[in-house]
C-alpha cells in the first residue's frame, strides 16, 4: 500500500497505524508539506501508470487537477481513499465517494486525520482495537485540535514535543514498540528527561518573545482585529497560545517565520475563525490554529504596516 500524508504529528501517525495494519515490507509512505503534496502525488501517478496498489491520503488534501487524475484511477478499479479533517477540503467529500472529509464527528467532537484513518482500519478489520492504540490516537487528536489545552492533557503536548525532538524514523519505531508492549501509552525515562529540558527551553523562549510582541489594529476583509505580531521561528503553538492567554485584548497572534516565509496564526477566542482569515491569503488550517505564506500582501500587512505604525508612534 502507498500512503501520502502531512508531515506533522497527525500526518506521520497514520504511517504508524499502516505499519501495524499491513506487513511492513508492503507499506510505503511519504509525509510532505501541504504545498508539496500535489507535486508528489502527480509524480507518483506518472511514474506508476500500470501499478494499482492501494493508495491512502491522510490529513492532507489535493487540488482539483490531481483529484481528477485520482478519480480516473478509481474508475479503473484502483482502491484510493482520502481522509482529511480540514474544512477547506470539504469540496472533495462532496464531489468524490472515495474522499472522507470530516472536521467534527457525530458527537460534535473535533476530528483529526489519524483518527479518521484509525476508524477506517478498525471497520475494515485491518486493525484490532487496543487500549494503548486508542489512547495514542486520542493523544494525537487532542494535540492537533488543541483540545489538549482545554483538557489540560500534558501527555498530548509532550507527544508532539517528542515528535520534533527525535528523528522521524526513531519516533515511529518508539511508538510501535510502545503499542506492542504497553497497556497504556508512556514515555521512557530518557524521553522524559529530554522533554523536561525542552520545556525549560520553551518557557525561556516564551518569556523572551512576550517582550518583543507588537500589538496592532488590523483590518482584514471588513473586520477589525486586535492582533499581536511577533517574529518566531520556533514553538509557534505554545508561544501563540501563551500570548493570547496573557493578553485578553488580542483576537489572535500572527507568528512570522522569515526563514520559511510563513505566518502562523493562533487564537484563544471562540468567536475568531483563523481558517477563514488564513483563507483570505490562500492559506488554511483550523479555527484556532492556521497559517499562510509570507507573500507581498501578508508582508505588507503584518510586517511593513507594523513597522511603519511603530515608527510613527
CSV table of C-alpha atoms in Angstrom, one decimal:
chain,number,residue,atom,x,y,z
A,1,UNK,CA,0.0,0.0,0.0
A,2,UNK,CA,1.0,3.6,-0.6
A,3,UNK,CA,0.4,6.3,1.9
A,4,UNK,CA,0.6,10.0,1.3
A,5,UNK,CA,0.3,12.2,4.3
A,6,UNK,CA,1.1,15.5,6.0
A,7,UNK,CA,4.5,15.9,7.8
A,8,UNK,CA,3.3,16.9,11.3
A,9,UNK,CA,2.3,14.5,14.2
A,10,UNK,CA,-1.2,14.0,12.8
A,11,UNK,CA,0.3,13.3,9.4
A,12,UNK,CA,3.0,10.8,10.4
A,13,UNK,CA,0.8,8.9,12.9
A,14,UNK,CA,-1.2,7.3,10.0
A,15,UNK,CA,2.1,5.7,8.9
A,16,UNK,CA,2.4,4.2,12.4
A,17,UNK,CA,-1.1,2.7,12.0
A,18,UNK,CA,-0.4,1.5,8.5
A,19,UNK,CA,2.8,-0.3,9.7
A,20,UNK,CA,0.6,-2.1,12.3
A,21,UNK,CA,-2.2,-2.9,9.8
A,22,UNK,CA,-0.2,-4.1,6.9
A,23,UNK,CA,3.1,-6.0,6.6
A,24,UNK,CA,6.0,-3.6,6.9
A,25,UNK,CA,7.6,-4.6,3.6
A,26,UNK,CA,4.3,-3.6,1.8
A,27,UNK,CA,4.0,-0.2,3.4
A,28,UNK,CA,5.4,2.8,1.5
A,29,UNK,CA,4.7,6.3,2.9
A,30,UNK,CA,5.6,9.9,2.0
A,31,UNK,CA,4.9,12.6,4.6
A,32,UNK,CA,5.2,16.1,3.0
A,33,UNK,CA,4.1,19.7,3.4
A,34,UNK,CA,0.8,21.0,2.1
A,35,UNK,CA,2.4,22.9,-0.7
A,36,UNK,CA,4.3,19.8,-1.9
A,37,UNK,CA,1.5,17.1,-1.9
A,38,UNK,CA,0.1,17.7,-5.3
A,39,UNK,CA,3.5,17.6,-7.0
A,40,UNK,CA,4.4,14.4,-5.1
A,41,UNK,CA,1.2,12.5,-5.9
A,42,UNK,CA,1.2,13.7,-9.5
A,43,UNK,CA,4.8,12.5,-10.0
A,44,UNK,CA,3.9,9.1,-8.4
A,45,UNK,CA,0.9,8.7,-10.8
A,46,UNK,CA,3.1,9.5,-13.8
A,47,UNK,CA,5.8,7.1,-12.8
A,48,UNK,CA,3.4,4.3,-11.8
A,49,UNK,CA,0.9,4.2,-14.6
A,50,UNK,CA,0.4,0.4,-14.5
A,51,UNK,CA,0.8,-0.1,-10.7
A,52,UNK,CA,-2.6,-0.3,-9.0
A,53,UNK,CA,-1.6,-0.6,-5.3
A,54,UNK,CA,-3.9,0.7,-2.7
A,55,UNK,CA,-3.4,4.5,-2.1
A,56,UNK,CA,-4.4,6.3,1.1
A,57,UNK,CA,-4.1,10.0,1.6
A,58,UNK,CA,-4.4,11.3,5.2
A,59,UNK,CA,-4.5,14.6,7.0
A,60,UNK,CA,-4.0,16.5,3.7
A,61,UNK,CA,-5.8,17.2,0.5
A,62,UNK,CA,-5.2,17.6,-3.2
A,63,UNK,CA,-6.2,20.2,-5.8
A,64,UNK,CA,-8.8,19.7,-8.4
A,65,UNK,CA,-6.4,18.6,-11.1
A,66,UNK,CA,-4.8,15.8,-9.0
A,67,UNK,CA,-8.2,14.8,-7.6
A,68,UNK,CA,-9.5,14.3,-11.2
A,69,UNK,CA,-6.5,12.1,-12.0
A,70,UNK,CA,-7.0,10.1,-8.9
A,71,UNK,CA,-10.7,9.6,-9.8
A,72,UNK,CA,-9.7,8.2,-13.2
A,73,UNK,CA,-7.7,5.5,-11.3
A,74,UNK,CA,-10.7,4.8,-9.1
A,75,UNK,CA,-12.9,4.4,-12.1
A,76,UNK,CA,-10.4,1.9,-13.4
A,77,UNK,CA,-10.8,-0.1,-10.3
A,78,UNK,CA,-7.9,1.1,-8.1
A,79,UNK,CA,-8.5,1.5,-4.4
A,80,UNK,CA,-7.9,5.1,-3.4
A,81,UNK,CA,-9.2,6.6,-0.1
A,82,UNK,CA,-8.6,10.1,1.3
A,83,UNK,CA,-9.2,11.0,5.0
A,84,UNK,CA,-8.9,14.7,6.0
A,85,UNK,CA,-10.4,16.9,8.6
A,86,UNK,CA,-9.8,20.4,7.2
A,87,UNK,CA,-12.9,22.3,6.3
A,88,UNK,CA,-11.2,23.8,3.3
A,89,UNK,CA,-11.2,20.3,1.7
A,90,UNK,CA,-14.9,19.7,2.2
A,91,UNK,CA,-15.5,20.0,-1.6
A,92,UNK,CA,-13.6,16.7,-2.1
A,93,UNK,CA,-16.1,14.9,0.2
A,94,UNK,CA,-19.0,16.4,-1.7
A,95,UNK,CA,-17.5,15.5,-5.1
A,96,UNK,CA,-15.9,12.1,-4.7
A,97,UNK,CA,-17.1,8.9,-3.0
A,98,UNK,CA,-13.5,8.0,-2.2
A,99,UNK,CA,-12.9,11.1,-0.1
A,100,UNK,CA,-13.9,11.5,3.5
A,101,UNK,CA,-13.5,15.0,4.9
A,102,UNK,CA,-14.9,15.4,8.4
A,103,UNK,CA,-13.9,18.3,10.8
A,104,UNK,CA,-16.4,17.3,13.5
A,105,UNK,CA,-17.8,13.8,14.3
A,106,UNK,CA,-21.4,12.8,15.0
A,107,UNK,CA,-20.9,13.7,18.7
A,108,UNK,CA,-19.7,17.2,18.0
A,109,UNK,CA,-16.1,16.4,18.7
A,110,UNK,CA,-13.3,17.7,16.5
A,111,UNK,CA,-11.6,15.0,14.5
A,112,UNK,CA,-8.1,14.5,13.0
A,113,UNK,CA,-6.6,12.6,10.1
A,114,UNK,CA,-5.2,9.9,12.3
A,115,UNK,CA,-8.5,9.2,14.0
A,116,UNK,CA,-10.4,9.0,10.7
A,117,UNK,CA,-7.9,6.6,9.3
A,118,UNK,CA,-7.9,4.6,12.5
A,119,UNK,CA,-11.7,4.1,12.5
A,120,UNK,CA,-11.5,3.0,8.8
A,121,UNK,CA,-8.8,0.4,9.6
A,122,UNK,CA,-10.9,-0.9,12.5
A,123,UNK,CA,-14.1,-1.0,10.4
A,124,UNK,CA,-12.3,-2.9,7.6
A,125,UNK,CA,-10.8,-5.4,10.1
A,126,UNK,CA,-7.3,-4.4,9.2
A,127,UNK,CA,-6.6,-3.5,12.9
A,128,UNK,CA,-7.8,-4.8,16.2
A,129,UNK,CA,-8.6,-2.1,18.7
A,130,UNK,CA,-6.4,-2.0,21.8
A,131,UNK,CA,-6.5,0.4,24.8
A,132,UNK,CA,-3.0,1.7,24.2
A,133,UNK,CA,-3.6,2.3,20.4
A,134,UNK,CA,-6.8,4.1,21.1
A,135,UNK,CA,-5.1,6.2,23.7
A,136,UNK,CA,-2.3,7.1,21.2
A,137,UNK,CA,-4.8,8.1,18.6
A,138,UNK,CA,-6.7,10.3,21.1
A,139,UNK,CA,-3.4,12.0,22.2
A,140,UNK,CA,-2.8,12.9,18.5
A,141,UNK,CA,-6.3,14.1,18.1
A,142,UNK,CA,-6.2,16.2,21.2
A,143,UNK,CA,-3.0,17.9,20.3
A,144,UNK,CA,-3.9,18.5,16.6
A,145,UNK,CA,-7.3,20.0,17.5
A,146,UNK,CA,-5.9,21.9,20.6
A,147,UNK,CA,-8.3,20.0,22.8
A,148,UNK,CA,-5.3,19.1,24.9
A,149,UNK,CA,-5.2,22.7,26.3
A,150,UNK,CA,-8.8,22.7,27.3
A,151,UNK,CA,-8.4,19.3,28.9
A,152,UNK,CA,-5.0,20.1,30.4
A,153,UNK,CA,-3.6,16.9,28.8
A,154,UNK,CA,0.1,17.4,29.2
A,155,UNK,CA,0.8,14.0,27.7
A,156,UNK,CA,-0.6,15.1,24.3
A,157,UNK,CA,1.7,18.1,24.4
A,158,UNK,CA,4.7,16.0,25.3
A,159,UNK,CA,4.0,13.6,22.5
A,160,UNK,CA,4.2,16.4,20.0
A,161,UNK,CA,7.4,17.7,21.5
A,162,UNK,CA,8.9,14.3,21.3
A,163,UNK,CA,7.9,14.0,17.6
A,164,UNK,CA,10.0,17.1,16.8
A,165,UNK,CA,12.9,16.2,19.2
A,166,UNK,CA,13.9,12.9,17.7
A,167,UNK,CA,14.3,11.6,14.1
A,168,UNK,CA,11.0,10.7,12.4
A,169,UNK,CA,12.0,7.0,12.0
A,170,UNK,CA,13.1,6.8,15.6
A,171,UNK,CA,9.8,8.3,16.7
A,172,UNK,CA,7.8,5.8,14.6
A,173,UNK,CA,9.8,2.9,16.0
A,174,UNK,CA,9.3,4.2,19.5
A,175,UNK,CA,5.6,4.4,19.1
A,176,UNK,CA,5.4,0.9,17.5
A,177,UNK,CA,7.3,-0.6,20.4
A,178,UNK,CA,5.1,1.1,22.9
A,179,UNK,CA,1.9,-0.1,21.1
A,180,UNK,CA,3.3,-3.7,21.2
A,181,UNK,CA,4.4,-3.8,24.8
A,182,UNK,CA,2.5,-1.4,26.9
A,183,UNK,CA,-1.1,-1.3,28.2
A,184,UNK,CA,-1.1,2.5,28.2
A,185,UNK,CA,1.0,5.0,26.3
A,186,UNK,CA,4.0,6.1,28.3
A,187,UNK,CA,7.4,7.8,27.7
A,188,UNK,CA,10.7,6.2,28.6
A,189,UNK,CA,12.8,7.7,31.3
A,190,UNK,CA,15.3,9.0,28.7
A,191,UNK,CA,12.5,10.7,26.8
A,192,UNK,CA,11.0,12.2,30.0
A,193,UNK,CA,14.4,13.8,30.7
A,194,UNK,CA,14.7,15.2,27.1
A,195,UNK,CA,11.1,16.5,27.4
A,196,UNK,CA,11.8,18.3,30.7
A,197,UNK,CA,14.8,20.0,29.2
A,198,UNK,CA,12.8,21.0,26.2
A,199,UNK,CA,10.1,22.5,28.3
A,200,UNK,CA,12.6,24.7,30.1
A,201,UNK,CA,13.8,26.0,26.6
A,202,UNK,CA,10.2,26.7,25.6
A,203,UNK,CA,9.5,28.6,28.8
A,204,UNK,CA,12.5,30.8,28.3
A,205,UNK,CA,11.6,31.3,24.6
A,206,UNK,CA,8.0,32.4,25.5
A,207,UNK,CA,9.4,34.8,28.2
A,208,UNK,CA,11.7,36.5,25.7
A,209,UNK,CA,9.3,36.7,22.8
A,210,UNK,CA,6.5,38.1,25.0
A,211,UNK,CA,8.6,41.3,25.4
A,212,UNK,CA,9.0,41.5,21.6
A,213,UNK,CA,5.4,41.3,20.5
A,214,UNK,CA,3.8,44.3,18.9
A,215,UNK,CA,0.0,44.9,19.3
A,216,UNK,CA,-1.7,46.3,16.2
A,217,UNK,CA,-5.2,47.1,14.9
A,218,UNK,CA,-5.6,45.3,11.6
A,219,UNK,CA,-8.5,45.4,9.1
A,220,UNK,CA,-8.9,42.1,7.3
A,221,UNK,CA,-11.8,42.0,5.0
A,222,UNK,CA,-14.5,44.1,6.7
A,223,UNK,CA,-13.4,43.1,10.2
A,224,UNK,CA,-11.2,45.0,12.6
A,225,UNK,CA,-8.9,42.8,14.7
A,226,UNK,CA,-6.5,43.4,17.6
A,227,UNK,CA,-3.5,41.3,16.6
A,228,UNK,CA,-0.3,40.5,18.4
A,229,UNK,CA,2.6,40.3,15.9
A,230,UNK,CA,5.9,38.6,16.7
A,231,UNK,CA,8.8,37.1,14.8
A,232,UNK,CA,9.1,33.5,15.8
A,233,UNK,CA,10.7,30.5,14.2
A,234,UNK,CA,10.2,28.0,17.0
A,235,UNK,CA,7.4,26.8,19.3
A,236,UNK,CA,4.7,28.7,17.5
A,237,UNK,CA,1.8,26.8,19.0
A,238,UNK,CA,2.9,27.2,22.6
A,239,UNK,CA,4.0,30.8,22.1
A,240,UNK,CA,0.9,31.8,20.3
A,241,UNK,CA,-1.4,30.3,22.9
A,242,UNK,CA,0.6,31.8,25.8
A,243,UNK,CA,0.5,35.3,24.3
A,244,UNK,CA,-3.3,35.1,23.7
A,245,UNK,CA,-3.9,33.9,27.2
A,246,UNK,CA,-1.6,36.6,28.7
A,247,UNK,CA,-3.3,39.4,26.8
A,248,UNK,CA,-7.1,39.1,26.7
A,249,UNK,CA,-7.5,42.0,24.3
A,250,UNK,CA,-5.9,40.0,21.5
A,251,UNK,CA,-8.1,38.5,18.9
A,252,UNK,CA,-5.2,36.5,17.5
A,253,UNK,CA,-1.4,36.3,17.3
A,254,UNK,CA,0.5,36.3,14.0
A,255,UNK,CA,3.8,34.5,14.3
A,256,UNK,CA,6.2,35.4,11.4
A,257,UNK,CA,8.8,32.9,10.3
A,258,UNK,CA,11.0,34.8,7.8
A,259,UNK,CA,13.2,31.8,7.1
A,260,UNK,CA,10.4,29.6,6.0
A,261,UNK,CA,8.4,32.6,4.6
A,262,UNK,CA,5.4,31.5,6.6
A,263,UNK,CA,2.9,33.1,9.1
A,264,UNK,CA,1.2,31.0,11.8
A,265,UNK,CA,-2.0,32.2,13.4
A,266,UNK,CA,-3.2,31.3,16.9
A,267,UNK,CA,-6.1,32.4,18.9
A,268,UNK,CA,-7.8,31.6,22.2
A,269,UNK,CA,-11.2,33.1,21.2
A,270,UNK,CA,-14.2,31.0,20.1
A,271,UNK,CA,-15.6,33.9,18.0
A,272,UNK,CA,-12.5,34.2,15.8
A,273,UNK,CA,-12.1,31.7,12.9
A,274,UNK,CA,-8.5,31.7,11.9
A,275,UNK,CA,-9.1,29.2,9.0
A,276,UNK,CA,-11.2,31.9,7.4
A,277,UNK,CA,-8.6,34.6,8.0
A,278,UNK,CA,-5.8,32.4,6.5
A,279,UNK,CA,-8.0,31.5,3.5
A,280,UNK,CA,-8.0,35.2,2.6
A,281,UNK,CA,-4.3,34.8,2.0
A,282,UNK,CA,-4.5,31.4,0.2
A,283,UNK,CA,-3.7,29.6,3.5
A,284,UNK,CA,-5.8,27.3,5.7
A,285,UNK,CA,-6.0,25.3,8.9
A,286,UNK,CA,-8.3,25.2,11.9
A,287,UNK,CA,-10.4,27.8,13.6
A,288,UNK,CA,-7.9,28.3,16.4
A,289,UNK,CA,-4.6,27.4,14.5
A,290,UNK,CA,-3.9,28.3,10.9
A,291,UNK,CA,-1.3,29.6,8.6
A,292,UNK,CA,-0.4,31.0,5.2
A,293,UNK,CA,2.6,32.0,3.1
A,294,UNK,CA,4.5,35.2,3.7
A,295,UNK,CA,4.0,36.9,0.3
A,296,UNK,CA,3.8,40.5,-0.7
A,297,UNK,CA,0.3,41.1,0.6
A,298,UNK,CA,0.9,39.5,4.0
A,299,UNK,CA,4.3,41.0,4.3
A,300,UNK,CA,2.8,44.5,3.7
A,301,UNK,CA,0.1,43.9,6.2
A,302,UNK,CA,1.8,42.1,9.0
A,303,UNK,CA,5.4,43.4,8.7
A,304,UNK,CA,5.6,46.7,6.9
A,305,UNK,CA,2.4,48.1,8.3
A,306,UNK,CA,3.5,47.2,11.8
A,307,UNK,CA,7.0,48.7,11.4
A,308,UNK,CA,5.5,51.9,9.9
A,309,UNK,CA,3.0,52.2,12.7
A,310,UNK,CA,5.7,51.7,15.3
A,311,UNK,CA,7.9,54.3,13.7
A,312,UNK,CA,5.1,56.8,13.6
A,313,UNK,CA,4.4,56.2,17.3
